[in-house]
mmCIF file of C-alpha atoms and ligand atoms in Angstrom:
data_model
loop_
_atom_site.group_PDB
_atom_site.id
_atom_site.type_symbol
_atom_site.label_atom_id
_atom_site.label_comp_id
_atom_site.label_asym_id
_atom_site.label_seq_id
_atom_site.Cartn_x
_atom_site.Cartn_y
_atom_site.Cartn_z
ATOM 1 C CA MET O 1 6.442 48.233 13.562
ATOM 2 C CA ALA O 2 2.943 49.213 12.681
ATOM 3 C CA ALA O 3 0.136 47.719 14.730
ATOM 4 C CA ARG O 4 -1.646 44.852 13.028
ATOM 5 C CA THR O 5 -5.211 45.333 12.135
ATOM 6 C CA GLU O 6 -7.860 42.677 12.250
ATOM 7 C CA GLN O 7 -7.691 42.578 8.464
ATOM 8 C CA ASP O 8 -3.958 41.743 8.476
ATOM 9 C CA VAL O 9 -4.642 38.793 10.734
ATOM 10 C CA VAL O 10 -7.449 37.541 8.525
ATOM 11 C CA ARG O 11 -5.240 37.864 5.468
ATOM 12 C CA SER O 12 -2.419 35.970 7.154
ATOM 13 C CA GLU O 13 -4.805 33.218 8.171
ATOM 14 C CA LEU O 14 -6.079 32.988 4.632
ATOM 15 C CA ARG O 15 -2.532 32.685 3.258
ATOM 16 C CA TRP O 16 -1.735 29.892 5.662
ATOM 17 C CA SER O 17 -4.943 28.034 4.895
ATOM 18 C CA ILE O 18 -4.029 28.139 1.211
ATOM 19 C CA VAL O 19 -0.543 26.759 1.981
ATOM 20 C CA VAL O 20 -2.003 23.976 4.149
ATOM 21 C CA GLY O 21 -4.748 23.261 1.609
ATOM 22 C CA LEU O 22 -2.230 22.915 -1.227
ATOM 23 C CA THR O 23 0.011 20.658 0.887
ATOM 24 C CA VAL O 24 -2.855 18.364 1.846
ATOM 25 C CA GLY O 25 -4.054 18.366 -1.772
ATOM 26 C CA ALA O 26 -0.570 17.453 -3.067
ATOM 27 C CA ILE O 27 -0.207 14.616 -0.547
ATOM 28 C CA SER O 28 -3.679 13.285 -1.367
ATOM 29 C CA LEU O 29 -2.886 13.335 -5.082
ATOM 30 C CA ALA O 30 0.416 11.535 -4.433
ATOM 31 C CA ILE O 31 -1.422 8.794 -2.493
ATOM 32 C CA LEU O 32 -4.057 8.406 -5.213
ATOM 33 C CA TRP O 33 -1.378 8.393 -7.939
ATOM 34 C CA ALA O 34 0.681 5.750 -6.109
ATOM 35 C CA GLY O 35 -2.368 3.551 -5.512
ATOM 36 C CA LEU O 36 -4.262 3.940 -8.788
ATOM 37 C CA VAL O 37 -1.477 4.543 -11.324
ATOM 38 C CA ARG O 38 1.587 2.837 -9.848
ATOM 39 C CA PHE O 39 -0.380 0.145 -7.958
ATOM 40 C CA ILE O 40 1.635 0.707 -4.794
ATOM 41 C CA ASN O 41 -0.682 -0.369 -2.008
ATOM 42 C CA PRO O 42 -0.292 -1.540 1.572
ATOM 43 C CA PRO O 43 0.465 -5.284 1.471
ATOM 44 C CA SER O 44 -2.749 -6.215 3.199
ATOM 45 C CA ASN O 45 -5.036 -8.014 0.855
ATOM 46 C CA ILE O 46 -8.034 -8.968 2.932
ATOM 47 C CA GLU O 47 -7.648 -12.699 2.672
ATOM 48 C CA THR O 48 -8.494 -14.741 5.722
ATOM 49 C CA ILE O 49 -7.298 -18.130 6.888
ATOM 50 C CA ASP O 50 -8.109 -20.142 10.008
ATOM 51 C CA PRO O 51 -5.027 -19.640 12.221
ATOM 52 C CA ASN O 52 -5.767 -22.843 14.163
ATOM 53 C CA SER O 53 -5.352 -25.061 11.128
ATOM 54 C CA VAL O 54 -2.740 -23.247 9.044
ATOM 55 C CA HIS O 55 -0.568 -26.390 8.852
ATOM 56 C CA LEU O 56 -3.559 -28.443 7.690
ATOM 57 C CA SER O 57 -4.720 -25.950 5.101
ATOM 58 C CA ALA O 58 -4.442 -26.775 1.427
ATOM 59 C CA GLU O 59 -2.094 -23.887 0.839
ATOM 60 C CA PHE O 60 0.164 -23.674 3.888
ATOM 61 C CA ASN O 61 0.672 -27.349 4.711
ATOM 62 C CA GLU O 62 4.314 -28.345 5.077
ATOM 63 C CA ALA O 63 4.618 -29.999 1.660
ATOM 64 C CA ASN O 64 3.500 -26.776 -0.004
ATOM 65 C CA LEU O 65 5.818 -24.305 1.736
ATOM 66 C CA GLY O 66 8.715 -22.599 0.008
ATOM 67 C CA THR O 67 8.851 -21.692 -3.642
ATOM 68 C CA ARG O 68 6.694 -23.196 -6.343
ATOM 69 C CA VAL O 69 6.062 -22.307 -9.956
ATOM 70 C CA GLU O 70 2.343 -22.317 -10.681
ATOM 71 C CA ASN O 71 1.175 -21.594 -14.231
ATOM 72 C CA GLY O 72 4.451 -19.796 -14.901
ATOM 73 C CA GLN O 73 4.100 -17.637 -11.796
ATOM 74 C CA VAL O 74 6.651 -17.951 -8.995
ATOM 75 C CA VAL O 75 4.921 -18.160 -5.608
ATOM 76 C CA THR O 76 6.785 -18.382 -2.311
ATOM 77 C CA ARG O 77 4.933 -19.381 0.853
ATOM 78 C CA VAL O 78 6.285 -18.928 4.347
ATOM 79 C CA VAL O 79 4.714 -19.525 7.758
ATOM 80 C CA ALA O 80 5.946 -17.186 10.488
ATOM 81 C CA THR O 81 5.671 -18.724 13.923
ATOM 82 C CA GLN O 82 7.186 -18.157 17.375
ATOM 83 C CA PHE O 83 10.177 -18.086 16.851
ATOM 84 C CA SER O 84 11.117 -19.239 13.394
ATOM 85 C CA PHE O 85 10.094 -19.229 9.788
ATOM 86 C CA ALA O 86 9.074 -22.334 7.875
ATOM 87 C CA PRO O 87 11.011 -22.882 5.733
ATOM 88 C CA GLN O 88 14.208 -21.323 7.082
ATOM 89 C CA CYS O 89 15.456 -20.657 3.561
ATOM 90 C CA VAL O 90 13.572 -20.003 0.335
ATOM 91 C CA VAL O 91 15.028 -19.821 -3.146
ATOM 92 C CA VAL O 92 13.770 -17.367 -5.772
ATOM 93 C CA PRO O 93 14.900 -16.527 -9.302
ATOM 94 C CA ALA O 94 16.416 -13.122 -10.058
ATOM 95 C CA ASN O 95 14.640 -10.673 -12.382
ATOM 96 C CA ARG O 96 11.287 -12.440 -12.294
ATOM 97 C CA GLN O 97 8.155 -11.380 -10.527
ATOM 98 C CA VAL O 98 7.764 -13.337 -7.295
ATOM 99 C CA THR O 99 4.587 -13.459 -5.235
ATOM 100 C CA LEU O 100 5.337 -13.901 -1.547
ATOM 101 C CA ARG O 101 2.577 -15.162 0.716
ATOM 102 C CA PHE O 102 2.884 -15.236 4.489
ATOM 103 C CA THR O 103 0.691 -16.240 7.376
ATOM 104 C CA SER O 104 1.018 -16.846 11.107
ATOM 105 C CA PRO O 105 -0.654 -19.447 13.332
ATOM 106 C CA ASP O 106 0.132 -17.683 16.622
ATOM 107 C CA VAL O 107 0.893 -13.984 17.101
ATOM 108 C CA ILE O 108 1.633 -10.945 14.957
ATOM 109 C CA HIS O 109 5.001 -11.090 13.227
ATOM 110 C CA GLY O 110 6.595 -8.786 10.679
ATOM 111 C CA ILE O 111 8.660 -9.668 7.657
ATOM 112 C CA LEU O 112 11.103 -7.663 5.656
ATOM 113 C CA VAL O 113 13.697 -8.718 3.125
ATOM 114 C CA THR O 114 16.768 -6.512 3.336
ATOM 115 C CA GLY O 115 17.315 -4.205 0.390
ATOM 116 C CA THR O 116 13.954 -4.951 -1.263
ATOM 117 C CA ASN O 117 10.385 -3.634 -1.160
ATOM 118 C CA VAL O 118 9.237 -6.684 0.808
ATOM 119 C CA ASN O 119 7.993 -5.418 4.149
ATOM 120 C CA THR O 120 4.731 -6.478 5.711
ATOM 121 C CA MET O 121 3.100 -7.416 8.957
ATOM 122 C CA VAL O 122 1.960 -11.006 9.299
ATOM 123 C CA VAL O 123 -1.255 -11.146 11.273
ATOM 124 C CA PRO O 124 -2.789 -14.446 12.410
ATOM 125 C CA GLY O 125 -6.022 -15.092 10.572
ATOM 126 C CA TYR O 126 -4.831 -13.316 7.429
ATOM 127 C CA VAL O 127 -2.607 -14.030 4.449
ATOM 128 C CA ALA O 128 -0.155 -11.214 3.705
ATOM 129 C CA GLN O 129 0.819 -11.000 0.052
ATOM 130 C CA VAL O 130 3.681 -9.028 -1.485
ATOM 131 C CA HIS O 131 4.980 -8.894 -5.056
ATOM 132 C CA SER O 132 8.637 -8.290 -5.725
ATOM 133 C CA VAL O 133 11.355 -8.617 -8.338
ATOM 134 C CA PHE O 134 14.762 -9.473 -6.900
ATOM 135 C CA ARG O 135 17.473 -7.792 -8.975
ATOM 136 C CA LYS O 136 20.651 -8.968 -7.266
ATOM 137 C CA THR O 137 21.646 -12.559 -6.686
ATOM 138 C CA GLY O 138 22.866 -13.761 -3.320
ATOM 139 C CA ASP O 139 21.538 -14.487 0.153
ATOM 140 C CA LEU O 140 19.239 -11.863 1.656
ATOM 141 C CA LEU O 141 18.307 -11.731 5.299
ATOM 142 C CA MET O 142 14.632 -11.938 6.185
ATOM 143 C CA PRO O 143 14.242 -11.037 9.865
ATOM 144 C CA CYS O 144 11.060 -10.732 11.881
ATOM 145 C CA HIS O 145 10.582 -7.043 12.605
ATOM 146 C CA GLU O 146 7.572 -7.115 14.886
ATOM 147 C CA TYR O 147 8.262 -7.934 18.522
ATOM 148 C CA CYS O 148 6.610 -11.318 18.987
ATOM 149 C CA GLY O 149 8.047 -12.632 22.256
ATOM 150 C CA LEU O 150 11.279 -13.592 23.964
ATOM 151 C CA GLY O 151 12.713 -15.348 20.904
ATOM 152 C CA HIS O 152 11.985 -12.464 18.545
ATOM 153 C CA SER O 153 15.645 -11.578 18.023
ATOM 154 C CA GLN O 154 16.425 -15.138 16.923
ATOM 155 C CA MET O 155 13.656 -15.166 14.354
ATOM 156 C CA TRP O 156 14.974 -14.828 10.832
ATOM 157 C CA ALA O 157 15.237 -16.691 7.547
ATOM 158 C CA THR O 158 17.155 -16.458 4.284
ATOM 159 C CA VAL O 159 15.960 -15.558 0.802
ATOM 160 C CA ARG O 160 18.381 -17.038 -1.719
ATOM 161 C CA VAL O 161 18.228 -15.183 -5.041
ATOM 162 C CA VAL O 162 19.734 -17.302 -7.813
ATOM 163 C CA PRO O 163 20.345 -16.405 -11.490
ATOM 164 C CA GLU O 164 17.328 -17.270 -13.605
ATOM 165 C CA ASP O 165 19.244 -20.063 -15.377
ATOM 166 C CA ASP O 166 20.113 -21.716 -12.046
ATOM 167 C CA PHE O 167 16.497 -21.692 -10.891
ATOM 168 C CA LYS O 168 15.392 -25.253 -11.553
ATOM 169 C CA PRO O 169 12.089 -26.329 -10.070
ATOM 170 C CA ASP O 170 11.398 -30.083 -9.862
ATOM 171 C CA ALA O 171 8.626 -31.922 -11.705
ATOM 172 C CA ASP O 172 6.082 -30.617 -9.171
ATOM 173 C CA GLY O 173 7.245 -27.058 -9.754
ATOM 174 C CA ARG O 174 8.908 -26.829 -6.340
ATOM 175 C CA ALA O 175 12.310 -25.250 -5.791
ATOM 176 C CA LEU O 176 14.230 -25.766 -2.568
ATOM 177 C CA CYS O 177 17.281 -24.090 -1.071
ATOM 178 C CA GLU O 178 20.377 -26.136 -1.702
ATOM 179 C CA LYS O 179 22.946 -26.407 1.047
ATOM 180 C CA PRO O 180 25.441 -23.563 0.698
HETATM 181 CU CU1 CUA U 1 8.341 -13.035 15.033
HETATM 182 CU CU2 CUA U 1 9.340 -11.124 16.005
#
């Protein structure tokens, strides 16, 4: 094998910098495309809430938790707390955009809904918001996926996806999970 000259090395380095440059460029474009064209963003809208008075707040008081239809928009509110969710079950209609809003009064929790794009951290002091459309009806598991203490493994709730025709909010626009 012929000995490599300084020039060979420089050329090789140049080739690799082009490869790396193109890779970084492609990834950057993919991120910009996802964020600006497809509106896929981290579920962390910077919206603050006083964690000490979550249950007294206008939005996350007990009477307002769960699913509610507001101006035609389905909004589901859940409080994640050591070591349960309030409410334990929420009902949502299939094939309609649902806005899910979460907050925590104590420590950091995480929420995901199995088989959907819903996956966010729930940080005390902030409201985490996720939009989703549930395609399949049935009960979905919503476990806490951020270690939050000794009861973490017992912390989960149910998202009940019902056919659109069976989704019947009351006069106040609230919809509750019926007993299975
Ligand atoms: Cu809450 Cu883990």
